[in-house]
Amino acid sequence: MYNSIVMVKQVPDTANISGKVMKDDGTVNRAKLPAIFNHEDKEALEIALQIKEQYGGTVSVITMGPPRASDMLKECFYMGADKAYLISDRKFAGSDTLATSYVLSEAIKYVGNFDFVFAGRQAIDGDTAQVGPQTAEKLNLSQVTYVEEILNVKNNVARIKRKIDGGQEVVDAQLPVLLTVIKGAQEPRPFSAKKIMIYKSAKTLLDLEKIANENSLLYLDELVQEYKDKNLYIETLSTTDLSEIDDTRIGLHGSPTKVHKVESVVLSGGEVTKIEPTEEGIGALIDELLNDHILG
Amino acid sequence: MENVTKEVWVFVEQHDGKVADVSLELLSKGRKLADRLNGILKAVVLGYNVKNIAEETFKYGVNSAILIDHPSLEKYRPLPFSRMMNKLVNENKPRIVLFGATVVGRGLAPRVASNTVSGLTADCTELQIKDVTYLKKDYKDLLLQIRPAFGGNIIATIITPDNPVQMATVREGVMEMYEVETPNPISIEEVEYIEDSTDDLIKIVEQYREESKVNLKGAPIIVVGGYGLGTKENFKLIQALADAVGGEVAGSRAAVDAGFVDHDRQVGQTGVTVRPKLIFSIGISGAIQHRAGMQEANKIIAINSDPEAPIFGIAHYGIVGKAEEVIPKFIDLYKNKLK
Ligand SMILES: Cc1cc2nc3c(=O)[nH]c(=O)nc-3n(C[C@H](O)[C@H](O)[C@H](O)COP(=O)(O)OP(=O)(O)OC[C@H]3O[C@@H](n4cnc5c(N)ncnc54)[C@H](O)[C@@H]3O)c2cc1C
Ligand SMILES: Cc1cc2nc3c(=O)[nH]c(=O)nc-3n(C[C@H](O)[C@H](O)[C@H](O)COP(=O)(O)OP(=O)(O)OC[C@H]3O[C@@H](n4cnc5c(N)ncnc54)[C@H](O)[C@@H]3O)c2cc1C
């Protein structure tokens, strides 16, 4: 039996960016972007689910993000995750990778009881690939990055195939270990229609608070208990639940890197010499290149 | 901030006794940064039987090298390396530490940043030292770390104003490598390796690594084809043009993804960065991630059927036309003129 925790992130769809995405303070206006499940994290979840199927155990997913990240957590349920955690607090806003990894490592300690921690190699928005290794360091875990495949797990040792620069490597990793998974490792399974029917009504604490506020006959505690009993509760943690958390290490304030300046990319706009696609045009270009000793 | 050092460190990555190019490129950049700080440049070499590598770094202008030489460091494994780097950085507090944005560097640098509570900026395309005013406070000689983000749609300048150590990673090919005219006298500080019970948590079972046969970085002329070529069959025109002008073939990511050309020939942010004498950019729209890998070319000839394609914004010569028509014309005319 091996238990996994998968770190999943909801990301703006950077391939389809339009409009003004940056706010004046240099942070990102995520509200303007469609949010998607970071694909490498989905592949990491797929690998965790395969381990569960092969060897038994549980799969928990955690994300640090705004309330709407619960949509992605539901998708994790649709794939087969057992438990989901939303780590959400205004105080986390503006966290860089160091602060993010700090919060995630505290949340992982809170969840506890794991053999594998999974992450994607990188999230397509920040694109740093730093959060996985930084989390491992904070948890005193060893790590295997750029994972392509888990070949087998025996006696608390996982045999893992990973990519390295210019080749591949097979390593034996003593558990517990943190793994970061690369694109193309495992095609994530489609959502199960049956699971969608069940888990589409999963709720976070924030969702339940809203319901309780709108209906004076309902008490929040009872609602939470009801959803827990039905296994439809997305555990929702804020700084107050992570008792050990040090407020000076989170958010913009706890982030050593600061965005000093952000510029939208503009083309340098040099003078391009237009060449007609005719024999004369191309011929003249070739002459020029030959004369300048660029060709020939 | 008070009491910061003026040391610039470069983590020197090596595999089986061969130094990664990116480390040498970073030494050259580090030399400039150290000069700007009136400080010193140090190479940090971890490995087994690698004293010669520590010596080699002096060609690139280092003032001194730190060497940890031990059998446990023969091949890169995360914990022995990060544990020793953490110790070195914590004890010496270098002002700047640079790593290559390789598989190794991207695994190691974040651990060291995490342990030493330092800021770490990923995949910088430019590094400068400047005085900065941030939130109404003045800072002297900060490292400006310039990097693309959000799928390349923006360029961000990141600073680490309040920590003694500023760390950054840089991809291969982004900085220029050069040897200095008069190297400093060799001075190597050997640091003892301390064994630990965590050393063997990861064991390497087998490894294969192939030197890329492709040498895009060294090619004076490169012909790059994009998704606009449409088919693998059409992409042969790229090879034909490369053969005619004596260049190397390369592709955009879309061309690689479509299977027109191998990944080790991809130009761009997630491929190779090139700065040839001449580059042909054919059937390529000119996305920022692509341009990041080729805009330093001396001369850029763009061929694209869409007159509005962004690639024309950085090209020196622009031909609006279909690749299938322009390339054969170019080859014929060129061959005739050489006769
Ligand atoms: C323009 C810009 C540039 C930036 N540059 C830097 C920089 O150079 N250095 C820096 O420290 N910060 C930087 N940041 C901040 C950084 O983007 C955020 O801290 C971000 O939340 C995490 O970084 P990432 O997206 O790069 O994640 P990555 O490190 O690429 O993510 C790797 C994996 O970690 C896990 N993970 C990451 N975030 C979460 C989460 N919130 N919840 C659950 N799992 C998660 C996922 O499995 C993910 O696949 C920058 C931000 C902006 C807007
Ligand atoms: C994180 C990230 C990293 C990336 N890294 C890279 C990278 O390293 N390298 C890279 O290249 N991309 C990279 N990309 C992808 C990049 O954003 C673009 O999608 C890609 O460069 C597009 O390739 P293309 O120009 O060949 O294709 P397209 O954008 O599809 O452009 C094709 C062009 O061909 C023209 N065309 C069509 N028919 C013809 C014809 N018959 N004759 C002539 N022209 C024709 C069209 O007008 C069009 O301009 C990255 C993206 C992300 C998000």
JSON list of N, CA and C in Angstrom, two decimals, chain A residues 28 122 125-126 130 134 137-138 141 143 146 162 165-172 174 258 260-261 263 265 267 269 273 275 277 287-288 296, chain B residues 78 86 102-103 106-107 110-111 114-115 120 122 147 150 155 157-159 201 203 205-210 291 310 316-318 320 329 334 337:
[
{"chain": "A", "resi": 28, "resn": "VAL", "atom": "N", "xyz": [-0.71, 39.23, -11.69]},
{"chain": "A", "resi": 28, "resn": "VAL", "atom": "CA", "xyz": [-1.44, 38.81, -12.87]},
{"chain": "A", "resi": 28, "resn": "VAL", "atom": "C", "xyz": [-2.94, 38.91, -12.65]},
{"chain": "A", "resi": 122, "resn": "GLN", "atom": "N", "xyz": [6.55, 21.64, -14.20]},
{"chain": "A", "resi": 122, "resn": "GLN", "atom": "CA", "xyz": [6.37, 23.08, -14.14]},
{"chain": "A", "resi": 122, "resn": "GLN", "atom": "C", "xyz": [4.94, 23.46, -14.47]},
{"chain": "A", "resi": 125, "resn": "ASP", "atom": "N", "xyz": [2.15, 28.83, -16.26]},
{"chain": "A", "resi": 125, "resn": "ASP", "atom": "CA", "xyz": [2.12, 30.30, -16.11]},
{"chain": "A", "resi": 125, "resn": "ASP", "atom": "C", "xyz": [3.47, 30.84, -15.62]},
{"chain": "A", "resi": 126, "resn": "GLY", "atom": "N", "xyz": [3.88, 30.45, -14.42]},
{"chain": "A", "resi": 126, "resn": "GLY", "atom": "CA", "xyz": [5.18, 30.93, -13.93]},
{"chain": "A", "resi": 126, "resn": "GLY", "atom": "C", "xyz": [6.32, 30.23, -14.65]},
{"chain": "A", "resi": 130, "resn": "GLN", "atom": "N", "xyz": [10.24, 25.33, -10.10]},
{"chain": "A", "resi": 130, "resn": "GLN", "atom": "CA", "xyz": [10.95, 25.45, -8.83]},
{"chain": "A", "resi": 130, "resn": "GLN", "atom": "C", "xyz": [10.15, 24.91, -7.63]},
{"chain": "A", "resi": 134, "resn": "GLN", "atom": "N", "xyz": [11.65, 22.85, -4.27]},
{"chain": "A", "resi": 134, "resn": "GLN", "atom": "CA", "xyz": [11.66, 23.67, -3.06]},
{"chain": "A", "resi": 134, "resn": "GLN", "atom": "C", "xyz": [10.81, 23.04, -1.96]},
{"chain": "A", "resi": 137, "resn": "GLU", "atom": "N", "xyz": [12.76, 20.14, -0.46]},
{"chain": "A", "resi": 137, "resn": "GLU", "atom": "CA", "xyz": [13.80, 20.60, 0.46]},
{"chain": "A", "resi": 137, "resn": "GLU", "atom": "C", "xyz": [13.18, 20.92, 1.82]},
{"chain": "A", "resi": 138, "resn": "LYS", "atom": "N", "xyz": [12.05, 21.58, 1.81]},
{"chain": "A", "resi": 138, "resn": "LYS", "atom": "CA", "xyz": [11.42, 21.97, 3.08]},
{"chain": "A", "resi": 138, "resn": "LYS", "atom": "C", "xyz": [10.93, 20.77, 3.87]},
{"chain": "A", "resi": 141, "resn": "LEU", "atom": "N", "xyz": [12.82, 15.82, 1.98]},
{"chain": "A", "resi": 141, "resn": "LEU", "atom": "CA", "xyz": [12.61, 14.65, 1.14]},
{"chain": "A", "resi": 141, "resn": "LEU", "atom": "C", "xyz": [13.63, 14.63, 0.01]},
{"chain": "A", "resi": 143, "resn": "GLN", "atom": "N", "xyz": [14.33, 13.69, -4.02]},
{"chain": "A", "resi": 143, "resn": "GLN", "atom": "CA", "xyz": [13.46, 14.01, -5.15]},
{"chain": "A", "resi": 143, "resn": "GLN", "atom": "C", "xyz": [13.94, 13.33, -6.41]},
{"chain": "A", "resi": 146, "resn": "TYR", "atom": "N", "xyz": [11.70, 15.36, -13.55]},
{"chain": "A", "resi": 146, "resn": "TYR", "atom": "CA", "xyz": [11.56, 14.94, -14.95]},
{"chain": "A", "resi": 146, "resn": "TYR", "atom": "C", "xyz": [11.21, 13.45, -15.07]},
{"chain": "A", "resi": 162, "resn": "ARG", "atom": "N", "xyz": [13.55, 8.45, -15.75]},
{"chain": "A", "resi": 162, "resn": "ARG", "atom": "CA", "xyz": [13.45, 9.91, -15.86]},
{"chain": "A", "resi": 162, "resn": "ARG", "atom": "C", "xyz": [14.28, 10.41, -17.03]},
{"chain": "A", "resi": 165, "resn": "ASP", "atom": "N", "xyz": [19.41, 15.58, -19.34]},
{"chain": "A", "resi": 165, "resn": "ASP", "atom": "CA", "xyz": [19.86, 16.28, -20.54]},
{"chain": "A", "resi": 165, "resn": "ASP", "atom": "C", "xyz": [20.57, 15.30, -21.46]},
{"chain": "A", "resi": 166, "resn": "GLY", "atom": "N", "xyz": [20.09, 15.16, -22.66]},
{"chain": "A", "resi": 166, "resn": "GLY", "atom": "CA", "xyz": [20.74, 14.30, -23.64]},
{"chain": "A", "resi": 166, "resn": "GLY", "atom": "C", "xyz": [20.52, 12.82, -23.42]},
{"chain": "A", "resi": 167, "resn": "GLY", "atom": "N", "xyz": [19.60, 12.42, -22.56]},
{"chain": "A", "resi": 167, "resn": "GLY", "atom": "CA", "xyz": [19.39, 11.00, -22.38]},
{"chain": "A", "resi": 167, "resn": "GLY", "atom": "C", "xyz": [18.35, 10.64, -21.36]},
{"chain": "A", "resi": 168, "resn": "GLN", "atom": "N", "xyz": [18.54, 9.46, -20.77]},
{"chain": "A", "resi": 168, "resn": "GLN", "atom": "CA", "xyz": [17.60, 8.95, -19.79]},
{"chain": "A", "resi": 168, "resn": "GLN", "atom": "C", "xyz": [18.36, 8.27, -18.67]},
{"chain": "A", "resi": 169, "resn": "GLU", "atom": "N", "xyz": [17.66, 8.11, -17.57]},
{"chain": "A", "resi": 169, "resn": "GLU", "atom": "CA", "xyz": [18.29, 7.51, -16.40]},
{"chain": "A", "resi": 169, "resn": "GLU", "atom": "C", "xyz": [17.24, 6.66, -15.71]},
{"chain": "A", "resi": 170, "resn": "VAL", "atom": "N", "xyz": [17.68, 5.56, -15.12]},
{"chain": "A", "resi": 170, "resn": "VAL", "atom": "CA", "xyz": [16.79, 4.79, -14.25]},
{"chain": "A", "resi": 170, "resn": "VAL", "atom": "C", "xyz": [17.37, 4.87, -12.85]},
{"chain": "A", "resi": 171, "resn": "VAL", "atom": "N", "xyz": [16.54, 5.25, -11.88]},
{"chain": "A", "resi": 171, "resn": "VAL", "atom": "CA", "xyz": [17.04, 5.35, -10.51]},
{"chain": "A", "resi": 171, "resn": "VAL", "atom": "C", "xyz": [16.15, 4.55, -9.57]},
{"chain": "A", "resi": 172, "resn": "ASP", "atom": "N", "xyz": [16.74, 4.13, -8.46]},
{"chain": "A", "resi": 172, "resn": "ASP", "atom": "CA", "xyz": [15.98, 3.55, -7.36]},
{"chain": "A", "resi": 172, "resn": "ASP", "atom": "C", "xyz": [15.84, 4.61, -6.29]},
{"chain": "A", "resi": 174, "resn": "GLN", "atom": "N", "xyz": [14.39, 5.53, -2.57]},
{"chain": "A", "resi": 174, "resn": "GLN", "atom": "CA", "xyz": [13.84, 5.10, -1.29]},
{"chain": "A", "resi": 174, "resn": "GLN", "atom": "C", "xyz": [12.64, 5.99, -0.95]},
{"chain": "A", "resi": 258, "resn": "LYS", "atom": "N", "xyz": [10.75, 39.91, -6.18]},
{"chain": "A", "resi": 258, "resn": "LYS", "atom": "CA", "xyz": [9.72, 40.91, -6.42]},
{"chain": "A", "resi": 258, "resn": "LYS", "atom": "C", "xyz": [9.70, 41.23, -7.91]},
{"chain": "A", "resi": 260, "resn": "HIS", "atom": "N", "xyz": [9.72, 43.73, -10.41]},
{"chain": "A", "resi": 260, "resn": "HIS", "atom": "CA", "xyz": [10.06, 45.14, -10.44]},
{"chain": "A", "resi": 260, "resn": "HIS", "atom": "C", "xyz": [9.38, 45.84, -11.60]},
{"chain": "A", "resi": 261, "resn": "LYS", "atom": "N", "xyz": [9.31, 45.12, -12.70]},
{"chain": "A", "resi": 261, "resn": "LYS", "atom": "CA", "xyz": [8.78, 45.74, -13.91]},
{"chain": "A", "resi": 261, "resn": "LYS", "atom": "C", "xyz": [8.23, 44.65, -14.81]},
{"chain": "A", "resi": 263, "resn": "GLU", "atom": "N", "xyz": [6.75, 44.13, -18.83]},
{"chain": "A", "resi": 263, "resn": "GLU", "atom": "CA", "xyz": [6.43, 44.75, -20.12]},
{"chain": "A", "resi": 263, "resn": "GLU", "atom": "C", "xyz": [5.77, 43.72, -21.01]},
{"chain": "A", "resi": 265, "resn": "VAL", "atom": "N", "xyz": [5.31, 42.11, -24.49]},
{"chain": "A", "resi": 265, "resn": "VAL", "atom": "CA", "xyz": [6.34, 41.97, -25.50]},
{"chain": "A", "resi": 265, "resn": "VAL", "atom": "C", "xyz": [6.00, 42.80, -26.73]},
{"chain": "A", "resi": 267, "resn": "LEU", "atom": "N", "xyz": [7.57, 44.04, -30.51]},
{"chain": "A", "resi": 267, "resn": "LEU", "atom": "CA", "xyz": [8.63, 43.74, -31.48]},
{"chain": "A", "resi": 267, "resn": "LEU", "atom": "C", "xyz": [9.54, 44.95, -31.63]},
{"chain": "A", "resi": 269, "resn": "GLY", "atom": "N", "xyz": [10.80, 46.11, -34.12]},
{"chain": "A", "resi": 269, "resn": "GLY", "atom": "CA", "xyz": [10.35, 46.91, -35.24]},
{"chain": "A", "resi": 269, "resn": "GLY", "atom": "C", "xyz": [11.46, 47.58, -36.03]},
{"chain": "A", "resi": 273, "resn": "THR", "atom": "N", "xyz": [13.77, 45.03, -44.95]},
{"chain": "A", "resi": 273, "resn": "THR", "atom": "CA", "xyz": [13.83, 45.30, -46.38]},
{"chain": "A", "resi": 273, "resn": "THR", "atom": "C", "xyz": [12.90, 44.32, -47.09]},
{"chain": "A", "resi": 275, "resn": "ILE", "atom": "N", "xyz": [11.50, 42.17, -49.94]},
{"chain": "A", "resi": 275, "resn": "ILE", "atom": "CA", "xyz": [12.01, 41.55, -51.15]},
{"chain": "A", "resi": 275, "resn": "ILE", "atom": "C", "xyz": [10.81, 40.95, -51.90]},
{"chain": "A", "resi": 277, "resn": "PRO", "atom": "N", "xyz": [8.85, 38.37, -54.23]},
{"chain": "A", "resi": 277, "resn": "PRO", "atom": "CA", "xyz": [9.11, 36.94, -54.45]},
{"chain": "A", "resi": 277, "resn": "PRO", "atom": "C", "xyz": [9.32, 36.61, -55.92]},
{"chain": "A", "resi": 287, "resn": "ASP", "atom": "N", "xyz": [22.54, 38.58, -54.56]},
{"chain": "A", "resi": 287, "resn": "ASP", "atom": "CA", "xyz": [23.73, 39.39, -54.90]},
{"chain": "A", "resi": 287, "resn": "ASP", "atom": "C", "xyz": [24.23, 40.14, -53.67]},
{"chain": "A", "resi": 288, "resn": "GLU", "atom": "N", "xyz": [23.27, 40.73, -52.95]},
{"chain": "A", "resi": 288, "resn": "GLU", "atom": "CA", "xyz": [23.66, 41.50, -51.77]},
{"chain": "A", "resi": 288, "resn": "GLU", "atom": "C", "xyz": [24.34, 40.61, -50.73]},
{"chain": "A", "resi": 296, "resn": "GLY", "atom": "N", "xyz": [28.05, 32.27, -49.62]},
{"chain": "A", "resi": 296, "resn": "GLY", "atom": "CA", "xyz": [29.10, 32.00, -50.60]},
{"chain": "A", "resi": 296, "resn": "GLY", "atom": "C", "xyz": [30.41, 31.56, -49.97]},
{"chain": "B", "resi": 78, "resn": "PRO", "atom": "N", "xyz": [20.46, 14.35, -6.31]},
{"chain": "B", "resi": 78, "resn": "PRO", "atom": "CA", "xyz": [19.99, 15.60, -5.71]},
{"chain": "B", "resi": 78, "resn": "PRO", "atom": "C", "xyz": [20.52, 15.87, -4.30]},
{"chain": "B", "resi": 86, "resn": "ASN", "atom": "N", "xyz": [24.09, 23.85, -0.15]},
{"chain": "B", "resi": 86, "resn": "ASN", "atom": "CA", "xyz": [23.42, 24.60, 0.94]},
{"chain": "B", "resi": 86, "resn": "ASN", "atom": "C", "xyz": [24.46, 25.08, 1.95]},
{"chain": "B", "resi": 102, "resn": "THR", "atom": "N", "xyz": [19.41, 23.69, -16.67]},
{"chain": "B", "resi": 102, "resn": "THR", "atom": "CA", "xyz": [19.41, 22.33, -17.22]},
{"chain": "B", "resi": 102, "resn": "THR", "atom": "C", "xyz": [18.55, 21.46, -16.30]},
{"chain": "B", "resi": 103, "resn": "VAL", "atom": "N", "xyz": [18.44, 20.18, -16.64]},
{"chain": "B", "resi": 103, "resn": "VAL", "atom": "CA", "xyz": [17.69, 19.29, -15.75]},
{"chain": "B", "resi": 103, "resn": "VAL", "atom": "C", "xyz": [18.35, 19.29, -14.36]},
{"chain": "B", "resi": 106, "resn": "ARG", "atom": "N", "xyz": [17.92, 22.88, -12.66]},
{"chain": "B", "resi": 106, "resn": "ARG", "atom": "CA", "xyz": [16.53, 23.15, -12.26]},
{"chain": "B", "resi": 106, "resn": "ARG", "atom": "C", "xyz": [16.10, 22.26, -11.10]},
{"chain": "B", "resi": 107, "resn": "GLY", "atom": "N", "xyz": [16.87, 21.22, -10.82]},
{"chain": "B", "resi": 107, "resn": "GLY", "atom": "CA", "xyz": [16.58, 20.41, -9.64]},
{"chain": "B", "resi": 107, "resn": "GLY", "atom": "C", "xyz": [17.33, 20.92, -8.42]},
{"chain": "B", "resi": 110, "resn": "PRO", "atom": "N", "xyz": [16.61, 25.28, -6.96]},
{"chain": "B", "resi": 110, "resn": "PRO", "atom": "CA", "xyz": [15.48, 25.55, -6.07]},
{"chain": "B", "resi": 110, "resn": "PRO", "atom": "C", "xyz": [15.70, 25.01, -4.66]},
{"chain": "B", "resi": 111, "resn": "ARG", "atom": "N", "xyz": [16.37, 23.87, -4.55]},
{"chain": "B", "resi": 111, "resn": "ARG", "atom": "CA", "xyz": [16.61, 23.32, -3.21]},
{"chain": "B", "resi": 111, "resn": "ARG", "atom": "C", "xyz": [17.52, 24.26, -2.43]},
{"chain": "B", "resi": 114, "resn": "SER", "atom": "N", "xyz": [15.63, 27.33, -1.47]},
{"chain": "B", "resi": 114, "resn": "SER", "atom": "CA", "xyz": [14.68, 27.01, -0.41]},
{"chain": "B", "resi": 114, "resn": "SER", "atom": "C", "xyz": [15.40, 26.93, 0.93]},
{"chain": "B", "resi": 115, "resn": "ASN", "atom": "N", "xyz": [16.53, 26.26, 0.94]},
{"chain": "B", "resi": 115, "resn": "ASN", "atom": "CA", "xyz": [17.27, 26.07, 2.19]},
{"chain": "B", "resi": 115, "resn": "ASN", "atom": "C", "xyz": [17.87, 27.36, 2.72]},
{"chain": "B", "resi": 120, "resn": "LEU", "atom": "N", "xyz": [15.00, 33.12, -6.14]},
{"chain": "B", "resi": 120, "resn": "LEU", "atom": "CA", "xyz": [15.55, 32.43, -7.30]},
{"chain": "B", "resi": 120, "resn": "LEU", "atom": "C", "xyz": [14.70, 32.77, -8.51]},
{"chain": "B", "resi": 122, "resn": "ALA", "atom": "N", "xyz": [13.94, 32.13, -12.50]},
{"chain": "B", "resi": 122, "resn": "ALA", "atom": "CA", "xyz": [14.15, 31.06, -13.46]},
{"chain": "B", "resi": 122, "resn": "ALA", "atom": "C", "xyz": [14.35, 31.58, -14.87]},
{"chain": "B", "resi": 147, "resn": "ARG", "atom": "N", "xyz": [13.29, 38.05, -17.41]},
{"chain": "B", "resi": 147, "resn": "ARG", "atom": "CA", "xyz": [12.86, 36.75, -17.91]},
{"chain": "B", "resi": 147, "resn": "ARG", "atom": "C", "xyz": [11.49, 36.84, -18.57]},
{"chain": "B", "resi": 150, "resn": "PHE", "atom": "N", "xyz": [4.56, 33.90, -18.52]},
{"chain": "B", "resi": 150, "resn": "PHE", "atom": "CA", "xyz": [3.23, 33.76, -19.10]},
{"chain": "B", "resi": 150, "resn": "PHE", "atom": "C", "xyz": [3.29, 33.33, -20.55]},
{"chain": "B", "resi": 155, "resn": "ILE", "atom": "N", "xyz": [7.58, 40.19, -20.52]},
{"chain": "B", "resi": 155, "resn": "ILE", "atom": "CA", "xyz": [8.96, 40.15, -20.06]},
{"chain": "B", "resi": 155, "resn": "ILE", "atom": "C", "xyz": [8.97, 40.81, -18.68]},
{"chain": "B", "resi": 157, "resn": "THR", "atom": "N", "xyz": [11.00, 41.96, -15.10]},
{"chain": "B", "resi": 157, "resn": "THR", "atom": "CA", "xyz": [12.27, 42.20, -14.43]},
{"chain": "B", "resi": 157, "resn": "THR", "atom": "C", "xyz": [12.07, 41.89, -12.95]},
{"chain": "B", "resi": 158, "resn": "ILE", "atom": "N", "xyz": [12.79, 40.91, -12.47]},
{"chain": "B", "resi": 158, "resn": "ILE", "atom": "CA", "xyz": [12.62, 40.44, -11.09]},
{"chain": "B", "resi": 158, "resn": "ILE", "atom": "C", "xyz": [13.83, 40.88, -10.26]},
{"chain": "B", "resi": 159, "resn": "ILE", "atom": "N", "xyz": [13.55, 41.33, -9.06]},
{"chain": "B", "resi": 159, "resn": "ILE", "atom": "CA", "xyz": [14.65, 41.68, -8.16]},
{"chain": "B", "resi": 159, "resn": "ILE", "atom": "C", "xyz": [14.47, 40.95, -6.84]},
{"chain": "B", "resi": 201, "resn": "LEU", "atom": "N", "xyz": [19.77, 7.71, -0.75]},
{"chain": "B", "resi": 201, "resn": "LEU", "atom": "CA", "xyz": [18.32, 7.58, -0.91]},
{"chain": "B", "resi": 201, "resn": "LEU", "atom": "C", "xyz": [17.97, 7.38, -2.38]},
{"chain": "B", "resi": 203, "resn": "LYS", "atom": "N", "xyz": [19.58, 5.93, -5.88]},
{"chain": "B", "resi": 203, "resn": "LYS", "atom": "CA", "xyz": [20.70, 5.20, -6.48]},
{"chain": "B", "resi": 203, "resn": "LYS", "atom": "C", "xyz": [20.49, 5.15, -7.99]},
{"chain": "B", "resi": 205, "resn": "VAL", "atom": "N", "xyz": [20.60, 3.40, -11.33]},
{"chain": "B", "resi": 205, "resn": "VAL", "atom": "CA", "xyz": [20.65, 2.02, -11.79]},
{"chain": "B", "resi": 205, "resn": "VAL", "atom": "C", "xyz": [21.31, 1.96, -13.16]},
{"chain": "B", "resi": 206, "resn": "GLU", "atom": "N", "xyz": [20.85, 2.81, -14.05]},
{"chain": "B", "resi": 206, "resn": "GLU", "atom": "CA", "xyz": [21.53, 2.92, -15.34]},
{"chain": "B", "resi": 206, "resn": "GLU", "atom": "C", "xyz": [21.33, 4.31, -15.92]},
{"chain": "B", "resi": 207, "resn": "GLN", "atom": "N", "xyz": [22.20, 4.67, -16.80]},
{"chain": "B", "resi": 207, "resn": "GLN", "atom": "CA", "xyz": [22.14, 6.01, -17.36]},
{"chain": "B", "resi": 207, "resn": "GLN", "atom": "C", "xyz": [22.65, 5.97, -18.78]},
{"chain": "B", "resi": 208, "resn": "TYR", "atom": "N", "xyz": [21.95, 6.64, -19.65]},
{"chain": "B", "resi": 208, "resn": "TYR", "atom": "CA", "xyz": [22.58, 6.83, -20.95]},
{"chain": "B", "resi": 208, "resn": "TYR", "atom": "C", "xyz": [22.45, 8.28, -21.37]},
{"chain": "B", "resi": 209, "resn": "ARG", "atom": "N", "xyz": [23.50, 8.76, -21.93]},
{"chain": "B", "resi": 209, "resn": "ARG", "atom": "CA", "xyz": [23.56, 10.16, -22.29]},
{"chain": "B", "resi": 209, "resn": "ARG", "atom": "C", "xyz": [24.29, 10.22, -23.63]},
{"chain": "B", "resi": 210, "resn": "GLU", "atom": "N", "xyz": [23.75, 10.96, -24.53]},
{"chain": "B", "resi": 210, "resn": "GLU", "atom": "CA", "xyz": [24.34, 11.02, -25.86]},
{"chain": "B", "resi": 210, "resn": "GLU", "atom": "C", "xyz": [24.70, 12.46, -26.15]},
{"chain": "B", "resi": 291, "resn": "ARG", "atom": "N", "xyz": [11.23, 33.49, -31.15]},
{"chain": "B", "resi": 291, "resn": "ARG", "atom": "CA", "xyz": [12.17, 34.60, -31.37]},
{"chain": "B", "resi": 291, "resn": "ARG", "atom": "C", "xyz": [13.27, 34.62, -30.31]},
{"chain": "B", "resi": 310, "resn": "PRO", "atom": "N", "xyz": [4.26, 38.25, -37.43]},
{"chain": "B", "resi": 310, "resn": "PRO", "atom": "CA", "xyz": [5.16, 38.98, -36.53]},
{"chain": "B", "resi": 310, "resn": "PRO", "atom": "C", "xyz": [6.64, 38.79, -36.85]},
{"chain": "B", "resi": 316, "resn": "HIS", "atom": "N", "xyz": [15.49, 41.14, -41.17]},
{"chain": "B", "resi": 316, "resn": "HIS", "atom": "CA", "xyz": [16.19, 42.16, -41.94]},
{"chain": "B", "resi": 316, "resn": "HIS", "atom": "C", "xyz": [15.69, 42.18, -43.38]},
{"chain": "B", "resi": 317, "resn": "TYR", "atom": "N", "xyz": [15.39, 40.98, -43.88]},
{"chain": "B", "resi": 317, "resn": "TYR", "atom": "CA", "xyz": [14.81, 40.87, -45.22]},
{"chain": "B", "resi": 317, "resn": "TYR", "atom": "C", "xyz": [13.51, 40.10, -45.11]},
{"chain": "B", "resi": 318, "resn": "GLY", "atom": "N", "xyz": [12.47, 40.61, -45.73]},
{"chain": "B", "resi": 318, "resn": "GLY", "atom": "CA", "xyz": [11.19, 39.92, -45.68]},
{"chain": "B", "resi": 318, "resn": "GLY", "atom": "C", "xyz": [10.70, 39.57, -47.06]},
{"chain": "B", "resi": 320, "resn": "VAL", "atom": "N", "xyz": [7.36, 38.09, -48.80]},
{"chain": "B", "resi": 320, "resn": "VAL", "atom": "CA", "xyz": [5.99, 37.63, -48.65]},
{"chain": "B", "resi": 320, "resn": "VAL", "atom": "C", "xyz": [5.70, 36.68, -49.80]},
{"chain": "B", "resi": 329, "resn": "LYS", "atom": "N", "xyz": [12.94, 28.78, -56.17]},
{"chain": "B", "resi": 329, "resn": "LYS", "atom": "CA", "xyz": [13.47, 29.92, -56.93]},
{"chain": "B", "resi": 329, "resn": "LYS", "atom": "C", "xyz": [14.82, 30.34, -56.35]},
{"chain": "B", "resi": 334, "resn": "TYR", "atom": "N", "xyz": [20.50, 30.87, -56.83]},
{"chain": "B", "resi": 334, "resn": "TYR", "atom": "CA", "xyz": [21.75, 30.83, -56.08]},
{"chain": "B", "resi": 334, "resn": "TYR", "atom": "C", "xyz": [22.76, 29.93, -56.79]},
{"chain": "B", "resi": 337, "resn": "LYS", "atom": "N", "xyz": [24.16, 31.62, -59.85]},
{"chain": "B", "resi": 337, "resn": "LYS", "atom": "CA", "xyz": [25.10, 32.71, -59.58]},
{"chain": "B", "resi": 337, "resn": "LYS", "atom": "C", "xyz": [26.46, 32.17, -59.14]}
]
